[in-house]
JSON list of C-alpha atoms in Angstrom, two decimals:
[
{"chain": "A", "resi": 1, "resn": "UNK", "atom": "CA", "xyz": [37.90, -34.83, -133.82]},
{"chain": "A", "resi": 2, "resn": "UNK", "atom": "CA", "xyz": [37.25, -34.12, -137.53]},
{"chain": "A", "resi": 3, "resn": "UNK", "atom": "CA", "xyz": [35.06, -37.15, -137.78]},
{"chain": "A", "resi": 4, "resn": "UNK", "atom": "CA", "xyz": [32.76, -36.03, -134.93]},
{"chain": "A", "resi": 5, "resn": "UNK", "atom": "CA", "xyz": [32.46, -32.55, -136.45]},
{"chain": "A", "resi": 6, "resn": "UNK", "atom": "CA", "xyz": [32.31, -33.42, -140.10]},
{"chain": "A", "resi": 7, "resn": "UNK", "atom": "CA", "xyz": [29.13, -31.53, -140.82]},
{"chain": "A", "resi": 8, "resn": "UNK", "atom": "CA", "xyz": [30.65, -28.30, -139.40]},
{"chain": "A", "resi": 9, "resn": "UNK", "atom": "CA", "xyz": [33.96, -29.01, -141.22]},
{"chain": "A", "resi": 10, "resn": "UNK", "atom": "CA", "xyz": [32.14, -29.31, -144.54]},
{"chain": "A", "resi": 11, "resn": "UNK", "atom": "CA", "xyz": [29.89, -26.33, -143.90]},
{"chain": "A", "resi": 12, "resn": "UNK", "atom": "CA", "xyz": [32.77, -24.32, -142.28]},
{"chain": "A", "resi": 13, "resn": "UNK", "atom": "CA", "xyz": [29.87, -22.60, -140.40]},
{"chain": "A", "resi": 14, "resn": "UNK", "atom": "CA", "xyz": [31.63, -22.01, -137.15]},
{"chain": "A", "resi": 15, "resn": "UNK", "atom": "CA", "xyz": [35.22, -21.48, -135.80]},
{"chain": "A", "resi": 16, "resn": "UNK", "atom": "CA", "xyz": [35.63, -25.19, -135.06]},
{"chain": "A", "resi": 17, "resn": "UNK", "atom": "CA", "xyz": [34.58, -26.18, -138.53]},
{"chain": "A", "resi": 18, "resn": "UNK", "atom": "CA", "xyz": [36.92, -23.65, -140.13]},
{"chain": "A", "resi": 19, "resn": "UNK", "atom": "CA", "xyz": [39.90, -24.62, -137.97]},
{"chain": "A", "resi": 20, "resn": "UNK", "atom": "CA", "xyz": [39.33, -28.37, -138.57]},
{"chain": "A", "resi": 21, "resn": "UNK", "atom": "CA", "xyz": [39.03, -27.82, -142.26]},
{"chain": "A", "resi": 22, "resn": "UNK", "atom": "CA", "xyz": [42.46, -26.09, -142.33]},
{"chain": "A", "resi": 23, "resn": "UNK", "atom": "CA", "xyz": [43.84, -28.93, -140.15]},
{"chain": "A", "resi": 24, "resn": "UNK", "atom": "CA", "xyz": [42.39, -31.47, -142.63]},
{"chain": "A", "resi": 25, "resn": "UNK", "atom": "CA", "xyz": [44.08, -29.77, -145.60]},
{"chain": "A", "resi": 26, "resn": "UNK", "atom": "CA", "xyz": [47.51, -30.05, -143.77]},
{"chain": "A", "resi": 27, "resn": "UNK", "atom": "CA", "xyz": [47.19, -33.81, -143.65]},
{"chain": "A", "resi": 28, "resn": "UNK", "atom": "CA", "xyz": [48.81, -36.29, -145.96]},
{"chain": "A", "resi": 29, "resn": "UNK", "atom": "CA", "xyz": [46.55, -37.33, -148.91]},
{"chain": "A", "resi": 30, "resn": "UNK", "atom": "CA", "xyz": [46.54, -40.89, -147.55]},
{"chain": "A", "resi": 31, "resn": "UNK", "atom": "CA", "xyz": [45.27, -39.67, -144.14]},
{"chain": "A", "resi": 32, "resn": "UNK", "atom": "CA", "xyz": [42.51, -37.72, -145.93]},
{"chain": "A", "resi": 33, "resn": "UNK", "atom": "CA", "xyz": [41.62, -40.89, -147.94]},
{"chain": "A", "resi": 34, "resn": "UNK", "atom": "CA", "xyz": [41.41, -42.84, -144.64]},
{"chain": "A", "resi": 35, "resn": "UNK", "atom": "CA", "xyz": [39.06, -40.15, -143.26]},
{"chain": "A", "resi": 36, "resn": "UNK", "atom": "CA", "xyz": [36.85, -40.39, -146.32]},
{"chain": "A", "resi": 37, "resn": "UNK", "atom": "CA", "xyz": [36.66, -44.21, -145.99]},
{"chain": "A", "resi": 38, "resn": "UNK", "atom": "CA", "xyz": [35.71, -43.96, -142.34]},
{"chain": "A", "resi": 39, "resn": "UNK", "atom": "CA", "xyz": [33.11, -41.19, -142.27]},
{"chain": "A", "resi": 40, "resn": "UNK", "atom": "CA", "xyz": [29.43, -41.62, -142.87]},
{"chain": "A", "resi": 41, "resn": "UNK", "atom": "CA", "xyz": [28.66, -42.34, -146.51]},
{"chain": "A", "resi": 42, "resn": "UNK", "atom": "CA", "xyz": [26.55, -39.16, -146.77]},
{"chain": "A", "resi": 43, "resn": "UNK", "atom": "CA", "xyz": [29.61, -37.07, -146.18]},
{"chain": "A", "resi": 44, "resn": "UNK", "atom": "CA", "xyz": [32.12, -38.94, -148.50]},
{"chain": "A", "resi": 45, "resn": "UNK", "atom": "CA", "xyz": [31.29, -37.28, -151.78]},
{"chain": "A", "resi": 46, "resn": "UNK", "atom": "CA", "xyz": [30.79, -33.75, -150.36]},
{"chain": "A", "resi": 47, "resn": "UNK", "atom": "CA", "xyz": [34.17, -33.88, -148.55]},
{"chain": "A", "resi": 48, "resn": "UNK", "atom": "CA", "xyz": [35.87, -35.11, -151.71]},
{"chain": "A", "resi": 49, "resn": "UNK", "atom": "CA", "xyz": [34.25, -32.41, -153.87]},
{"chain": "A", "resi": 50, "resn": "UNK", "atom": "CA", "xyz": [35.45, -29.68, -151.46]},
{"chain": "A", "resi": 51, "resn": "UNK", "atom": "CA", "xyz": [39.12, -30.72, -151.67]},
{"chain": "A", "resi": 52, "resn": "UNK", "atom": "CA", "xyz": [41.50, -28.42, -153.51]},
{"chain": "A", "resi": 53, "resn": "UNK", "atom": "CA", "xyz": [42.16, -29.63, -157.10]},
{"chain": "A", "resi": 54, "resn": "UNK", "atom": "CA", "xyz": [45.85, -29.99, -156.44]},
{"chain": "A", "resi": 55, "resn": "UNK", "atom": "CA", "xyz": [45.30, -32.88, -154.02]},
{"chain": "A", "resi": 56, "resn": "UNK", "atom": "CA", "xyz": [42.27, -34.56, -155.58]},
{"chain": "A", "resi": 57, "resn": "UNK", "atom": "CA", "xyz": [44.19, -37.13, -157.60]},
{"chain": "A", "resi": 58, "resn": "UNK", "atom": "CA", "xyz": [46.53, -38.01, -154.66]},
{"chain": "A", "resi": 59, "resn": "UNK", "atom": "CA", "xyz": [43.52, -38.48, -152.31]},
{"chain": "A", "resi": 60, "resn": "UNK", "atom": "CA", "xyz": [41.56, -40.45, -154.90]},
{"chain": "A", "resi": 61, "resn": "UNK", "atom": "CA", "xyz": [44.39, -42.91, -155.66]},
{"chain": "A", "resi": 62, "resn": "UNK", "atom": "CA", "xyz": [44.56, -43.90, -151.98]},
{"chain": "A", "resi": 63, "resn": "UNK", "atom": "CA", "xyz": [40.84, -44.73, -151.67]},
{"chain": "A", "resi": 64, "resn": "UNK", "atom": "CA", "xyz": [39.71, -48.34, -151.97]},
{"chain": "A", "resi": 65, "resn": "UNK", "atom": "CA", "xyz": [38.18, -49.26, -155.33]},
{"chain": "A", "resi": 66, "resn": "UNK", "atom": "CA", "xyz": [34.58, -49.54, -154.11]},
{"chain": "A", "resi": 67, "resn": "UNK", "atom": "CA", "xyz": [34.86, -46.08, -152.45]},
{"chain": "A", "resi": 68, "resn": "UNK", "atom": "CA", "xyz": [36.53, -44.75, -155.60]},
{"chain": "A", "resi": 69, "resn": "UNK", "atom": "CA", "xyz": [33.56, -45.96, -157.67]},
{"chain": "A", "resi": 70, "resn": "UNK", "atom": "CA", "xyz": [31.10, -44.47, -155.21]},
{"chain": "A", "resi": 71, "resn": "UNK", "atom": "CA", "xyz": [32.87, -41.10, -154.99]},
{"chain": "A", "resi": 72, "resn": "UNK", "atom": "CA", "xyz": [33.32, -40.95, -158.75]},
{"chain": "A", "resi": 73, "resn": "UNK", "atom": "CA", "xyz": [29.54, -41.37, -159.21]},
{"chain": "A", "resi": 74, "resn": "UNK", "atom": "CA", "xyz": [29.02, -38.06, -157.45]},
{"chain": "A", "resi": 75, "resn": "UNK", "atom": "CA", "xyz": [31.63, -35.94, -159.20]},
{"chain": "A", "resi": 76, "resn": "UNK", "atom": "CA", "xyz": [31.20, -33.55, -162.15]},
{"chain": "A", "resi": 77, "resn": "UNK", "atom": "CA", "xyz": [33.23, -34.30, -165.33]},
{"chain": "A", "resi": 78, "resn": "UNK", "atom": "CA", "xyz": [36.04, -31.89, -164.52]},
{"chain": "A", "resi": 79, "resn": "UNK", "atom": "CA", "xyz": [36.78, -33.27, -161.01]},
{"chain": "A", "resi": 80, "resn": "UNK", "atom": "CA", "xyz": [36.35, -36.84, -162.23]},
{"chain": "A", "resi": 81, "resn": "UNK", "atom": "CA", "xyz": [38.89, -36.24, -165.01]},
{"chain": "A", "resi": 82, "resn": "UNK", "atom": "CA", "xyz": [41.38, -34.81, -162.54]},
{"chain": "A", "resi": 83, "resn": "UNK", "atom": "CA", "xyz": [40.77, -37.78, -160.18]},
{"chain": "A", "resi": 84, "resn": "UNK", "atom": "CA", "xyz": [41.38, -40.37, -162.94]},
{"chain": "A", "resi": 85, "resn": "UNK", "atom": "CA", "xyz": [44.19, -38.67, -164.67]},
{"chain": "A", "resi": 86, "resn": "UNK", "atom": "CA", "xyz": [47.04, -39.81, -162.47]},
{"chain": "A", "resi": 87, "resn": "UNK", "atom": "CA", "xyz": [45.89, -43.37, -161.86]},
{"chain": "A", "resi": 88, "resn": "UNK", "atom": "CA", "xyz": [48.12, -45.98, -163.53]},
{"chain": "A", "resi": 89, "resn": "UNK", "atom": "CA", "xyz": [46.30, -48.19, -166.06]},
{"chain": "A", "resi": 90, "resn": "UNK", "atom": "CA", "xyz": [46.21, -51.27, -163.81]},
{"chain": "A", "resi": 91, "resn": "UNK", "atom": "CA", "xyz": [44.53, -49.29, -161.05]},
{"chain": "A", "resi": 92, "resn": "UNK", "atom": "CA", "xyz": [41.99, -47.91, -163.54]},
{"chain": "A", "resi": 93, "resn": "UNK", "atom": "CA", "xyz": [41.26, -51.36, -164.70]},
{"chain": "A", "resi": 94, "resn": "UNK", "atom": "CA", "xyz": [40.63, -52.54, -161.13]},
{"chain": "A", "resi": 95, "resn": "UNK", "atom": "CA", "xyz": [38.48, -49.46, -160.43]},
{"chain": "A", "resi": 96, "resn": "UNK", "atom": "CA", "xyz": [36.40, -50.04, -163.61]},
{"chain": "A", "resi": 97, "resn": "UNK", "atom": "CA", "xyz": [35.58, -53.54, -162.48]},
{"chain": "A", "resi": 98, "resn": "UNK", "atom": "CA", "xyz": [33.36, -51.84, -159.89]},
{"chain": "A", "resi": 99, "resn": "UNK", "atom": "CA", "xyz": [31.41, -49.74, -162.39]},
{"chain": "A", "resi": 100, "resn": "UNK", "atom": "CA", "xyz": [28.27, -50.46, -164.33]},
{"chain": "A", "resi": 101, "resn": "UNK", "atom": "CA", "xyz": [28.69, -50.70, -168.16]},
{"chain": "A", "resi": 102, "resn": "UNK", "atom": "CA", "xyz": [26.96, -47.34, -168.53]},
{"chain": "A", "resi": 103, "resn": "UNK", "atom": "CA", "xyz": [29.37, -45.58, -166.06]},
{"chain": "A", "resi": 104, "resn": "UNK", "atom": "CA", "xyz": [32.31, -47.34, -167.54]},
{"chain": "A", "resi": 105, "resn": "UNK", "atom": "CA", "xyz": [31.61, -46.01, -171.01]},
{"chain": "A", "resi": 106, "resn": "UNK", "atom": "CA", "xyz": [31.22, -42.45, -169.55]},
{"chain": "A", "resi": 107, "resn": "UNK", "atom": "CA", "xyz": [34.52, -42.64, -167.63]},
{"chain": "A", "resi": 108, "resn": "UNK", "atom": "CA", "xyz": [36.49, -44.18, -170.47]},
{"chain": "A", "resi": 109, "resn": "UNK", "atom": "CA", "xyz": [35.71, -41.16, -172.49]},
{"chain": "A", "resi": 110, "resn": "UNK", "atom": "CA", "xyz": [37.46, -38.99, -169.82]},
{"chain": "A", "resi": 111, "resn": "UNK", "atom": "CA", "xyz": [40.75, -40.83, -170.19]},
{"chain": "A", "resi": 112, "resn": "UNK", "atom": "CA", "xyz": [43.66, -40.05, -172.55]},
{"chain": "A", "resi": 113, "resn": "UNK", "atom": "CA", "xyz": [43.64, -42.17, -175.70]},
{"chain": "A", "resi": 114, "resn": "UNK", "atom": "CA", "xyz": [46.69, -44.27, -174.54]},
{"chain": "A", "resi": 115, "resn": "UNK", "atom": "CA", "xyz": [45.06, -45.11, -171.18]},
{"chain": "A", "resi": 116, "resn": "UNK", "atom": "CA", "xyz": [41.68, -45.92, -172.81]},
{"chain": "A", "resi": 117, "resn": "UNK", "atom": "CA", "xyz": [43.32, -48.27, -175.34]},
{"chain": "A", "resi": 118, "resn": "UNK", "atom": "CA", "xyz": [45.23, -50.09, -172.58]},
{"chain": "A", "resi": 119, "resn": "UNK", "atom": "CA", "xyz": [42.22, -50.49, -170.41]},
{"chain": "A", "resi": 120, "resn": "UNK", "atom": "CA", "xyz": [40.09, -51.74, -173.27]},
{"chain": "A", "resi": 121, "resn": "UNK", "atom": "CA", "xyz": [42.69, -54.32, -174.26]},
{"chain": "A", "resi": 122, "resn": "UNK", "atom": "CA", "xyz": [42.88, -55.58, -170.64]},
{"chain": "A", "resi": 123, "resn": "UNK", "atom": "CA", "xyz": [39.18, -56.47, -170.87]},
{"chain": "A", "resi": 124, "resn": "UNK", "atom": "CA", "xyz": [40.26, -59.43, -173.09]},
{"chain": "A", "resi": 125, "resn": "UNK", "atom": "CA", "xyz": [41.83, -61.11, -170.11]},
{"chain": "A", "resi": 126, "resn": "UNK", "atom": "CA", "xyz": [40.12, -63.09, -167.38]},
{"chain": "A", "resi": 127, "resn": "UNK", "atom": "CA", "xyz": [39.76, -61.29, -164.00]},
{"chain": "A", "resi": 128, "resn": "UNK", "atom": "CA", "xyz": [42.71, -61.87, -161.62]},
{"chain": "A", "resi": 129, "resn": "UNK", "atom": "CA", "xyz": [44.83, -63.19, -164.51]},
{"chain": "A", "resi": 130, "resn": "UNK", "atom": "CA", "xyz": [48.37, -61.93, -164.95]},
{"chain": "A", "resi": 131, "resn": "UNK", "atom": "CA", "xyz": [47.40, -60.29, -168.27]},
{"chain": "A", "resi": 132, "resn": "UNK", "atom": "CA", "xyz": [44.65, -58.34, -166.58]},
{"chain": "A", "resi": 133, "resn": "UNK", "atom": "CA", "xyz": [46.80, -56.81, -163.93]},
{"chain": "A", "resi": 134, "resn": "UNK", "atom": "CA", "xyz": [50.23, -56.47, -165.51]},
{"chain": "A", "resi": 135, "resn": "UNK", "atom": "CA", "xyz": [51.58, -53.14, -166.63]},
{"chain": "A", "resi": 136, "resn": "UNK", "atom": "CA", "xyz": [52.47, -53.66, -170.32]},
{"chain": "A", "resi": 137, "resn": "UNK", "atom": "CA", "xyz": [53.93, -50.14, -170.80]},
{"chain": "A", "resi": 138, "resn": "UNK", "atom": "CA", "xyz": [57.51, -50.30, -171.97]},
{"chain": "A", "resi": 139, "resn": "UNK", "atom": "CA", "xyz": [60.13, -47.60, -172.55]},
{"chain": "A", "resi": 140, "resn": "UNK", "atom": "CA", "xyz": [62.60, -48.21, -175.32]},
{"chain": "A", "resi": 141, "resn": "UNK", "atom": "CA", "xyz": [65.55, -46.01, -176.23]},
{"chain": "A", "resi": 142, "resn": "UNK", "atom": "CA", "xyz": [67.39, -45.71, -179.59]},
{"chain": "A", "resi": 143, "resn": "UNK", "atom": "CA", "xyz": [70.55, -47.69, -180.04]},
{"chain": "A", "resi": 144, "resn": "UNK", "atom": "CA", "xyz": [72.56, -44.47, -180.36]},
{"chain": "A", "resi": 145, "resn": "UNK", "atom": "CA", "xyz": [71.53, -43.21, -176.81]},
{"chain": "A", "resi": 146, "resn": "UNK", "atom": "CA", "xyz": [74.25, -43.19, -174.24]},
{"chain": "A", "resi": 147, "resn": "UNK", "atom": "CA", "xyz": [73.61, -44.42, -170.76]},
{"chain": "A", "resi": 148, "resn": "UNK", "atom": "CA", "xyz": [73.83, -40.92, -169.53]},
{"chain": "A", "resi": 149, "resn": "UNK", "atom": "CA", "xyz": [71.22, -39.73, -171.96]},
{"chain": "A", "resi": 150, "resn": "UNK", "atom": "CA", "xyz": [68.92, -42.65, -171.03]},
{"chain": "A", "resi": 151, "resn": "UNK", "atom": "CA", "xyz": [69.27, -41.92, -167.32]},
{"chain": "A", "resi": 152, "resn": "UNK", "atom": "CA", "xyz": [68.61, -38.24, -167.90]},
{"chain": "A", "resi": 153, "resn": "UNK", "atom": "CA", "xyz": [65.33, -39.07, -169.68]},
{"chain": "A", "resi": 154, "resn": "UNK", "atom": "CA", "xyz": [64.33, -41.57, -167.00]},
{"chain": "A", "resi": 155, "resn": "UNK", "atom": "CA", "xyz": [64.88, -38.85, -164.39]},
{"chain": "A", "resi": 156, "resn": "UNK", "atom": "CA", "xyz": [62.80, -36.41, -166.27]},
{"chain": "A", "resi": 157, "resn": "UNK", "atom": "CA", "xyz": [59.96, -38.92, -166.62]},
{"chain": "A", "resi": 158, "resn": "UNK", "atom": "CA", "xyz": [60.21, -40.05, -163.00]},
{"chain": "A", "resi": 159, "resn": "UNK", "atom": "CA", "xyz": [58.05, -37.16, -161.72]},
{"chain": "A", "resi": 160, "resn": "UNK", "atom": "CA", "xyz": [55.44, -37.63, -164.42]},
{"chain": "A", "resi": 161, "resn": "UNK", "atom": "CA", "xyz": [55.12, -41.37, -164.87]},
{"chain": "A", "resi": 162, "resn": "UNK", "atom": "CA", "xyz": [55.00, -44.42, -162.62]},
{"chain": "A", "resi": 163, "resn": "UNK", "atom": "CA", "xyz": [58.35, -46.08, -163.49]},
{"chain": "A", "resi": 164, "resn": "UNK", "atom": "CA", "xyz": [58.91, -49.72, -162.60]},
{"chain": "A", "resi": 165, "resn": "UNK", "atom": "CA", "xyz": [61.72, -50.56, -160.09]},
{"chain": "A", "resi": 166, "resn": "UNK", "atom": "CA", "xyz": [63.63, -52.67, -162.65]},
{"chain": "A", "resi": 167, "resn": "UNK", "atom": "CA", "xyz": [65.34, -51.73, -165.89]},
{"chain": "A", "resi": 168, "resn": "UNK", "atom": "CA", "xyz": [66.41, -54.32, -168.42]},
{"chain": "A", "resi": 169, "resn": "UNK", "atom": "CA", "xyz": [69.16, -53.64, -170.88]},
{"chain": "A", "resi": 170, "resn": "UNK", "atom": "CA", "xyz": [69.31, -55.72, -174.06]},
{"chain": "A", "resi": 171, "resn": "UNK", "atom": "CA", "xyz": [71.58, -55.81, -177.08]},
{"chain": "A", "resi": 172, "resn": "UNK", "atom": "CA", "xyz": [68.74, -55.91, -179.56]}
]
């Protein structure tokens, strides 16, 4: 029903629009992303811009790269920064393949230095190559760390960073 009433949902100009907006905000970010992908293109950016900042990055990461590029083009710098902040480097690289050189330069400036350097280095690889899509971030611990300390650090990072599902332990 939200799709049929999207103009009223965005304007919240009647009871139906207000109720449907509240219903929308209760949905999972992936469901909101799906809605953005399926509604008329003229409503995609306005809907995204009206989302509360605490869900912007979660909704953005679930959009397809072409829709991400389109939505990004209509955002102010603050919301664009929020949207890009939580994307892993490999996802950013894929997204940036859909941007013009001018837009690419603009959005690279919004990233943290580490992300920006990683993405720029990936431009040296051919599209679709393993080097282009691999995540080269590593986490190394000092020799003196106990397993318990390493696990504790990994648990603390888990909520903040995308951790790979495998851990390799070496003697070097």
